[in-house]
Amino acid sequence: MRVLLVEDDRMIGESVHDALKDCSYAVDWVRDGKLALTSLMTHVYDAILLDLGLPGADGFEVLRTVRRGDQPVPLIVITARDSIEDRIRGLDEGADDYLIKPFEIAELLARMRAVIRRRGGQAAPVMTNGVLTLNPATREACSGGALIRLSSREFALMQALMIRPGAILSRADLEDRIYGWNEEVESNAVEFLIHSLRKKLGVDAIKNVRGVGWMVSRQT
């Protein structure tokens, strides 16, 4: 899942960004309201975390832009503005939740899962292709009755492939699902992750389609 984080405070932004990455989300972090508006025009997001006090464009302007769109994206306001007037305004203008700073990261993640469920998204579904099973809650894979612990990046890659067993994803497709667009990505990062996953899950867990990309088989 891809998350847009709009937060101008570096310390808070880094904490939230790192926590989301640890949970296998791809995160685009911007610190300016205008950059957030640009991101919304060029990318599709599964969830948005939005501060209100932003340079460039106010958070309420970003919120209104999101709600004028066609997709009901789950959105949580994260802000130091704790007046009842601001809370009512945020919810009335379309926020799914309103979380006041300072907050615990664990609570933010729980609220994210809740608003995704309420919006009809799939919050951490268990996935299987008939042979391999992925559990997002524990970041474990089950293959041949054995539980295998995966790193956050390994899990994100397998999750991208397991969403549609039989579909081929290119290197660019996988990078887009694993990394935020402001992250540096080594040229062989995807190949390194696939090599590591094959060592853990077996050489046949991920199929290489030469010159095109990778896939997991659909078992019946």
PDB file of C-alpha atoms in Angstrom:
ATOM      1  CA  MET A   1       0.000   0.000   0.000  1.00  0.00           C
ATOM      2  CA  ARG A   2       1.160   3.527  -0.799  1.00  0.00           C
ATOM      3  CA  VAL A   3       0.786   6.319   1.770  1.00  0.00           C
ATOM      4  CA  LEU A   4       1.159  10.074   1.301  1.00  0.00           C
ATOM      5  CA  LEU A   5       2.611  11.653   4.442  1.00  0.00           C
ATOM      6  CA  VAL A   6       2.220  15.445   4.553  1.00  0.00           C
ATOM      7  CA  GLU A   7       4.175  16.730   7.555  1.00  0.00           C
ATOM      8  CA  ASP A   8       6.549  19.697   7.794  1.00  0.00           C
ATOM      9  CA  ASP A   9       8.042  18.803  11.189  1.00  0.00           C
ATOM     10  CA  ARG A  10      11.212  16.812  10.484  1.00  0.00           C
ATOM     11  CA  MET A  11      11.296  14.833  13.740  1.00  0.00           C
ATOM     12  CA  ILE A  12       7.644  13.795  13.569  1.00  0.00           C
ATOM     13  CA  GLY A  13       7.885  13.113   9.844  1.00  0.00           C
ATOM     14  CA  GLU A  14      10.930  10.887  10.226  1.00  0.00           C
ATOM     15  CA  SER A  15       9.308   8.904  13.058  1.00  0.00           C
ATOM     16  CA  VAL A  16       6.083   8.323  11.134  1.00  0.00           C
ATOM     17  CA  HIS A  17       7.922   7.638   7.858  1.00  0.00           C
ATOM     18  CA  ASP A  18      10.156   5.003   9.467  1.00  0.00           C
ATOM     19  CA  ALA A  19       7.249   3.345  11.292  1.00  0.00           C
ATOM     20  CA  LEU A  20       5.238   3.082   8.076  1.00  0.00           C
ATOM     21  CA  LYS A  21       8.209   1.597   6.213  1.00  0.00           C
ATOM     22  CA  ASP A  22       8.651  -0.955   9.010  1.00  0.00           C
ATOM     23  CA  CYS A  23       5.022  -1.970   8.393  1.00  0.00           C
ATOM     24  CA  SER A  24       5.773  -2.526   4.674  1.00  0.00           C
ATOM     25  CA  TYR A  25       4.048   0.626   3.404  1.00  0.00           C
ATOM     26  CA  ALA A  26       5.591   2.589   0.540  1.00  0.00           C
ATOM     27  CA  VAL A  27       5.721   6.185   1.776  1.00  0.00           C
ATOM     28  CA  ASP A  28       5.875   9.473  -0.118  1.00  0.00           C
ATOM     29  CA  TRP A  29       6.769  12.159   2.433  1.00  0.00           C
ATOM     30  CA  VAL A  30       6.333  15.827   1.533  1.00  0.00           C
ATOM     31  CA  ARG A  31       6.774  18.829   3.838  1.00  0.00           C
ATOM     32  CA  ASP A  32       4.869  21.442   1.844  1.00  0.00           C
ATOM     33  CA  GLY A  33       1.189  21.816   0.974  1.00  0.00           C
ATOM     34  CA  LYS A  34       1.861  22.662  -2.665  1.00  0.00           C
ATOM     35  CA  LEU A  35       4.042  19.571  -3.055  1.00  0.00           C
ATOM     36  CA  ALA A  36       1.205  17.536  -1.573  1.00  0.00           C
ATOM     37  CA  LEU A  37      -1.185  18.911  -4.197  1.00  0.00           C
ATOM     38  CA  THR A  38       1.317  18.052  -6.944  1.00  0.00           C
ATOM     39  CA  SER A  39       1.702  14.517  -5.573  1.00  0.00           C
ATOM     40  CA  LEU A  40      -2.063  14.033  -5.618  1.00  0.00           C
ATOM     41  CA  MET A  41      -2.155  14.921  -9.320  1.00  0.00           C
ATOM     42  CA  THR A  42       0.537  12.411 -10.264  1.00  0.00           C
ATOM     43  CA  HIS A  43       0.047   9.468  -7.880  1.00  0.00           C
ATOM     44  CA  VAL A  44      -2.750   7.324  -6.471  1.00  0.00           C
ATOM     45  CA  TYR A  45      -2.637   6.691  -2.724  1.00  0.00           C
ATOM     46  CA  ASP A  46      -4.204   4.108  -0.453  1.00  0.00           C
ATOM     47  CA  ALA A  47      -4.107   6.434   2.574  1.00  0.00           C
ATOM     48  CA  ILE A  48      -3.104  10.006   3.467  1.00  0.00           C
ATOM     49  CA  LEU A  49      -1.713  11.407   6.722  1.00  0.00           C
ATOM     50  CA  LEU A  50      -2.130  15.181   6.689  1.00  0.00           C
ATOM     51  CA  ASP A  51      -0.806  17.948   8.928  1.00  0.00           C
ATOM     52  CA  LEU A  52      -2.764  21.211   8.871  1.00  0.00           C
ATOM     53  CA  GLY A  53      -0.120  23.855   9.568  1.00  0.00           C
ATOM     54  CA  LEU A  54       1.863  23.629   6.332  1.00  0.00           C
ATOM     55  CA  PRO A  55       3.920  26.028   4.220  1.00  0.00           C
ATOM     56  CA  GLY A  56       2.870  26.514   0.611  1.00  0.00           C
ATOM     57  CA  ALA A  57      -0.777  25.520   0.997  1.00  0.00           C
ATOM     58  CA  ASP A  58      -2.854  25.073   4.127  1.00  0.00           C
ATOM     59  CA  GLY A  59      -3.788  21.560   5.160  1.00  0.00           C
ATOM     60  CA  PHE A  60      -7.483  22.345   4.804  1.00  0.00           C
ATOM     61  CA  GLU A  61      -6.879  23.260   1.152  1.00  0.00           C
ATOM     62  CA  VAL A  62      -5.199  19.895   0.625  1.00  0.00           C
ATOM     63  CA  LEU A  63      -8.088  18.162   2.394  1.00  0.00           C
ATOM     64  CA  ARG A  64     -10.665  19.872   0.181  1.00  0.00           C
ATOM     65  CA  THR A  65      -8.700  18.891  -2.933  1.00  0.00           C
ATOM     66  CA  VAL A  66      -8.619  15.254  -1.839  1.00  0.00           C
ATOM     67  CA  ARG A  67     -12.355  15.189  -1.219  1.00  0.00           C
ATOM     68  CA  ARG A  68     -13.111  16.759  -4.604  1.00  0.00           C
ATOM     69  CA  GLY A  69     -11.445  13.756  -6.229  1.00  0.00           C
ATOM     70  CA  ASP A  70     -13.150  10.608  -7.449  1.00  0.00           C
ATOM     71  CA  GLN A  71     -11.509   8.165  -5.022  1.00  0.00           C
ATOM     72  CA  PRO A  72     -12.579   7.982  -1.343  1.00  0.00           C
ATOM     73  CA  VAL A  73      -9.018   7.861   0.004  1.00  0.00           C
ATOM     74  CA  PRO A  74      -8.742   7.171   3.757  1.00  0.00           C
ATOM     75  CA  LEU A  75      -7.356  10.354   5.352  1.00  0.00           C
ATOM     76  CA  ILE A  76      -6.244  11.137   8.896  1.00  0.00           C
ATOM     77  CA  VAL A  77      -5.425  14.655  10.052  1.00  0.00           C
ATOM     78  CA  ILE A  78      -2.370  14.733  12.358  1.00  0.00           C
ATOM     79  CA  THR A  79      -1.996  18.161  13.930  1.00  0.00           C
ATOM     80  CA  ALA A  80      -1.232  20.217  17.019  1.00  0.00           C
ATOM     81  CA  ARG A  81      -4.449  22.198  16.479  1.00  0.00           C
ATOM     82  CA  ASP A  82      -6.548  20.894  19.340  1.00  0.00           C
ATOM     83  CA  SER A  83      -9.468  23.331  19.452  1.00  0.00           C
ATOM     84  CA  ILE A  84     -12.932  21.875  19.113  1.00  0.00           C
ATOM     85  CA  GLU A  85     -13.548  24.256  16.185  1.00  0.00           C
ATOM     86  CA  ASP A  86     -10.606  22.852  14.203  1.00  0.00           C
ATOM     87  CA  ARG A  87     -11.580  19.275  15.008  1.00  0.00           C
ATOM     88  CA  ILE A  88     -15.153  19.832  13.859  1.00  0.00           C
ATOM     89  CA  ARG A  89     -13.977  21.619  10.716  1.00  0.00           C
ATOM     90  CA  GLY A  90     -11.523  18.849   9.833  1.00  0.00           C
ATOM     91  CA  LEU A  91     -14.142  16.127  10.188  1.00  0.00           C
ATOM     92  CA  ASP A  92     -16.833  18.154   8.420  1.00  0.00           C
ATOM     93  CA  GLU A  93     -14.517  18.805   5.468  1.00  0.00           C
ATOM     94  CA  GLY A  94     -13.895  15.107   5.000  1.00  0.00           C
ATOM     95  CA  ALA A  95     -11.195  13.766   7.317  1.00  0.00           C
ATOM     96  CA  ASP A  96     -11.863  10.190   8.426  1.00  0.00           C
ATOM     97  CA  ASP A  97     -10.089  10.787  11.732  1.00  0.00           C
ATOM     98  CA  TYR A  98      -8.397  13.629  13.608  1.00  0.00           C
ATOM     99  CA  LEU A  99      -5.350  12.835  15.758  1.00  0.00           C
ATOM    100  CA  ILE A 100      -3.815  15.514  17.976  1.00  0.00           C
ATOM    101  CA  LYS A 101      -0.054  15.767  18.507  1.00  0.00           C
ATOM    102  CA  PRO A 102       1.770  14.434  20.387  1.00  0.00           C
ATOM    103  CA  PHE A 103       0.560  10.907  19.698  1.00  0.00           C
ATOM    104  CA  GLU A 104       1.861   7.366  19.974  1.00  0.00           C
ATOM    105  CA  ILE A 105       2.926   5.792  16.685  1.00  0.00           C
ATOM    106  CA  ALA A 106       1.114   2.575  17.611  1.00  0.00           C
ATOM    107  CA  GLU A 107      -2.147   4.510  17.968  1.00  0.00           C
ATOM    108  CA  LEU A 108      -1.647   6.211  14.598  1.00  0.00           C
ATOM    109  CA  LEU A 109      -1.084   2.849  12.903  1.00  0.00           C
ATOM    110  CA  ALA A 110      -4.192   1.401  14.575  1.00  0.00           C
ATOM    111  CA  ARG A 111      -6.283   4.373  13.449  1.00  0.00           C
ATOM    112  CA  MET A 112      -4.940   3.949   9.902  1.00  0.00           C
ATOM    113  CA  ARG A 113      -6.029   0.328   9.837  1.00  0.00           C
ATOM    114  CA  ALA A 114      -9.450   1.324  11.146  1.00  0.00           C
ATOM    115  CA  VAL A 115     -10.119   4.066   8.579  1.00  0.00           C
ATOM    116  CA  ILE A 116      -8.926   1.808   5.762  1.00  0.00           C
ATOM    117  CA  ARG A 117     -11.440  -0.818   6.901  1.00  0.00           C
ATOM    118  CA  ARG A 118     -14.224   1.759   7.141  1.00  0.00           C
ATOM    119  CA  ARG A 119     -13.469   3.053   3.649  1.00  0.00           C
ATOM    120  CA  GLY A 120     -13.808  -0.472   2.304  1.00  0.00           C
ATOM    121  CA  GLY A 121     -10.118  -1.155   1.816  1.00  0.00           C
ATOM    122  CA  GLN A 122      -8.378  -4.313   2.862  1.00  0.00           C
ATOM    123  CA  ALA A 123      -6.437  -3.738   6.052  1.00  0.00           C
ATOM    124  CA  ALA A 124      -3.679  -6.314   6.129  1.00  0.00           C
ATOM    125  CA  PRO A 125      -5.462  -9.280   4.489  1.00  0.00           C
ATOM    126  CA  VAL A 126      -3.899 -12.726   4.684  1.00  0.00           C
ATOM    127  CA  MET A 127      -2.964 -13.702   1.115  1.00  0.00           C
ATOM    128  CA  THR A 128      -2.275 -17.053  -0.483  1.00  0.00           C
ATOM    129  CA  ASN A 129      -1.644 -18.492  -3.928  1.00  0.00           C
ATOM    130  CA  GLY A 130      -2.442 -22.017  -2.775  1.00  0.00           C
ATOM    131  CA  VAL A 131       1.126 -22.873  -1.786  1.00  0.00           C
ATOM    132  CA  LEU A 132       2.496 -19.801  -0.042  1.00  0.00           C
ATOM    133  CA  THR A 133       0.615 -17.734   2.557  1.00  0.00           C
ATOM    134  CA  LEU A 134       1.509 -14.216   3.735  1.00  0.00           C
ATOM    135  CA  ASN A 135       0.368 -12.771   7.055  1.00  0.00           C
ATOM    136  CA  PRO A 136       0.814  -8.961   7.190  1.00  0.00           C
ATOM    137  CA  ALA A 137       0.081  -8.845  10.921  1.00  0.00           C
ATOM    138  CA  THR A 138       3.215 -10.870  11.707  1.00  0.00           C
ATOM    139  CA  ARG A 139       5.176 -10.267   8.461  1.00  0.00           C
ATOM    140  CA  GLU A 140       5.563 -14.027   8.184  1.00  0.00           C
ATOM    141  CA  ALA A 141       5.269 -16.345   5.223  1.00  0.00           C
ATOM    142  CA  CYS A 142       4.072 -19.913   5.546  1.00  0.00           C
ATOM    143  CA  SER A 143       5.443 -22.412   3.040  1.00  0.00           C
ATOM    144  CA  GLY A 144       5.269 -26.171   3.387  1.00  0.00           C
ATOM    145  CA  GLY A 145       4.033 -25.807   6.950  1.00  0.00           C
ATOM    146  CA  ALA A 146       7.056 -23.735   7.989  1.00  0.00           C
ATOM    147  CA  LEU A 147       6.815 -20.133   9.202  1.00  0.00           C
ATOM    148  CA  ILE A 148       9.439 -17.816   7.720  1.00  0.00           C
ATOM    149  CA  ARG A 149      10.057 -14.317   9.058  1.00  0.00           C
ATOM    150  CA  LEU A 150      10.563 -11.684   6.343  1.00  0.00           C
ATOM    151  CA  SER A 151      12.098  -8.222   6.482  1.00  0.00           C
ATOM    152  CA  SER A 152       9.793  -5.276   5.763  1.00  0.00           C
ATOM    153  CA  ARG A 153      11.156  -4.879   2.218  1.00  0.00           C
ATOM    154  CA  GLU A 154      11.030  -8.617   1.502  1.00  0.00           C
ATOM    155  CA  PHE A 155       7.454  -8.702   2.711  1.00  0.00           C
ATOM    156  CA  ALA A 156       6.466  -5.656   0.639  1.00  0.00           C
ATOM    157  CA  LEU A 157       7.857  -7.275  -2.511  1.00  0.00           C
ATOM    158  CA  MET A 158       6.074 -10.580  -1.896  1.00  0.00           C
ATOM    159  CA  GLN A 159       2.872  -8.731  -1.045  1.00  0.00           C
ATOM    160  CA  ALA A 160       3.030  -6.857  -4.358  1.00  0.00           C
ATOM    161  CA  LEU A 161       3.387 -10.135  -6.252  1.00  0.00           C
ATOM    162  CA  MET A 162       0.765 -12.002  -4.216  1.00  0.00           C
ATOM    163  CA  ILE A 163      -1.968  -9.421  -4.759  1.00  0.00           C
ATOM    164  CA  ARG A 164      -2.388 -10.858  -8.267  1.00  0.00           C
ATOM    165  CA  PRO A 165      -0.833 -14.316  -8.606  1.00  0.00           C
ATOM    166  CA  GLY A 166       0.023 -14.969 -12.240  1.00  0.00           C
ATOM    167  CA  ALA A 167       0.490 -11.273 -13.083  1.00  0.00           C
ATOM    168  CA  ILE A 168       3.970 -10.190 -14.170  1.00  0.00           C
ATOM    169  CA  LEU A 169       5.462  -7.141 -12.457  1.00  0.00           C
ATOM    170  CA  SER A 170       8.449  -5.308 -13.907  1.00  0.00           C
ATOM    171  CA  ARG A 171      11.333  -3.884 -11.906  1.00  0.00           C
ATOM    172  CA  ALA A 172       9.703  -0.440 -12.113  1.00  0.00           C
ATOM    173  CA  ASP A 173       6.373  -1.877 -10.901  1.00  0.00           C
ATOM    174  CA  LEU A 174       8.033  -3.456  -7.874  1.00  0.00           C
ATOM    175  CA  GLU A 175      10.121  -0.395  -7.041  1.00  0.00           C
ATOM    176  CA  ASP A 176       6.973   1.728  -7.141  1.00  0.00           C
ATOM    177  CA  ARG A 177       5.264  -0.560  -4.625  1.00  0.00           C
ATOM    178  CA  ILE A 178       8.239  -0.972  -2.282  1.00  0.00           C
ATOM    179  CA  TYR A 179       9.871   2.451  -2.174  1.00  0.00           C
ATOM    180  CA  GLY A 180       8.664   6.001  -1.685  1.00  0.00           C
ATOM    181  CA  TRP A 181       9.488   8.280  -4.605  1.00  0.00           C
ATOM    182  CA  ASN A 182      11.947  10.313  -2.517  1.00  0.00           C
ATOM    183  CA  GLU A 183      14.019   7.255  -1.591  1.00  0.00           C
ATOM    184  CA  GLU A 184      17.248   6.346  -3.325  1.00  0.00           C
ATOM    185  CA  VAL A 185      17.053   2.878  -4.884  1.00  0.00           C
ATOM    186  CA  GLU A 186      20.112   0.857  -5.871  1.00  0.00           C
ATOM    187  CA  SER A 187      19.998  -0.450  -9.442  1.00  0.00           C
ATOM    188  CA  ASN A 188      20.044  -4.092  -8.275  1.00  0.00           C
ATOM    189  CA  ALA A 189      17.850  -3.655  -5.183  1.00  0.00           C
ATOM    190  CA  VAL A 190      14.932  -5.693  -6.547  1.00  0.00           C
ATOM    191  CA  GLU A 191      17.198  -8.526  -7.694  1.00  0.00           C
ATOM    192  CA  PHE A 192      18.864  -8.589  -4.271  1.00  0.00           C
ATOM    193  CA  LEU A 193      15.493  -8.895  -2.512  1.00  0.00           C
ATOM    194  CA  ILE A 194      14.337 -11.643  -4.877  1.00  0.00           C
ATOM    195  CA  HIS A 195      17.577 -13.563  -4.304  1.00  0.00           C
ATOM    196  CA  SER A 196      17.068 -13.279  -0.543  1.00  0.00           C
ATOM    197  CA  LEU A 197      13.433 -14.403  -0.793  1.00  0.00           C
ATOM    198  CA  ARG A 198      14.322 -17.422  -2.905  1.00  0.00           C
ATOM    199  CA  LYS A 199      16.840 -18.484  -0.274  1.00  0.00           C
ATOM    200  CA  LYS A 200      14.127 -18.295   2.389  1.00  0.00           C
ATOM    201  CA  LEU A 201      11.112 -19.566   0.433  1.00  0.00           C
ATOM    202  CA  GLY A 202      12.645 -21.768  -2.259  1.00  0.00           C
ATOM    203  CA  VAL A 203      13.887 -21.077  -5.771  1.00  0.00           C
ATOM    204  CA  ASP A 204      10.431 -21.638  -7.292  1.00  0.00           C
ATOM    205  CA  ALA A 205       8.650 -19.142  -5.031  1.00  0.00           C
ATOM    206  CA  ILE A 206       9.228 -16.320  -7.532  1.00  0.00           C
ATOM    207  CA  LYS A 207       9.292 -16.952 -11.280  1.00  0.00           C
ATOM    208  CA  ASN A 208      11.482 -14.876 -13.590  1.00  0.00           C
ATOM    209  CA  VAL A 209       9.968 -13.958 -16.963  1.00  0.00           C
ATOM    210  CA  ARG A 210      13.084 -13.041 -18.902  1.00  0.00           C
ATOM    211  CA  GLY A 211      13.138  -9.482 -20.142  1.00  0.00           C
ATOM    212  CA  VAL A 212       9.751  -8.696 -18.588  1.00  0.00           C
ATOM    213  CA  GLY A 213       9.727  -9.141 -14.815  1.00  0.00           C
ATOM    214  CA  TRP A 214       8.692 -11.516 -12.040  1.00  0.00           C
ATOM    215  CA  MET A 215       5.574 -13.308 -10.826  1.00  0.00           C
ATOM    216  CA  VAL A 216       4.273 -15.873  -8.382  1.00  0.00           C
ATOM    217  CA  SER A 217       2.331 -18.772  -9.843  1.00  0.00           C
ATOM    218  CA  ARG A 218      -1.393 -19.168  -9.338  1.00  0.00           C
ATOM    219  CA  GLN A 219      -1.979 -22.617  -7.849  1.00  0.00           C
ATOM    220  CA  THR A 220      -5.248 -24.508  -8.071  1.00  0.00           C
TER     221      THR A 220
END
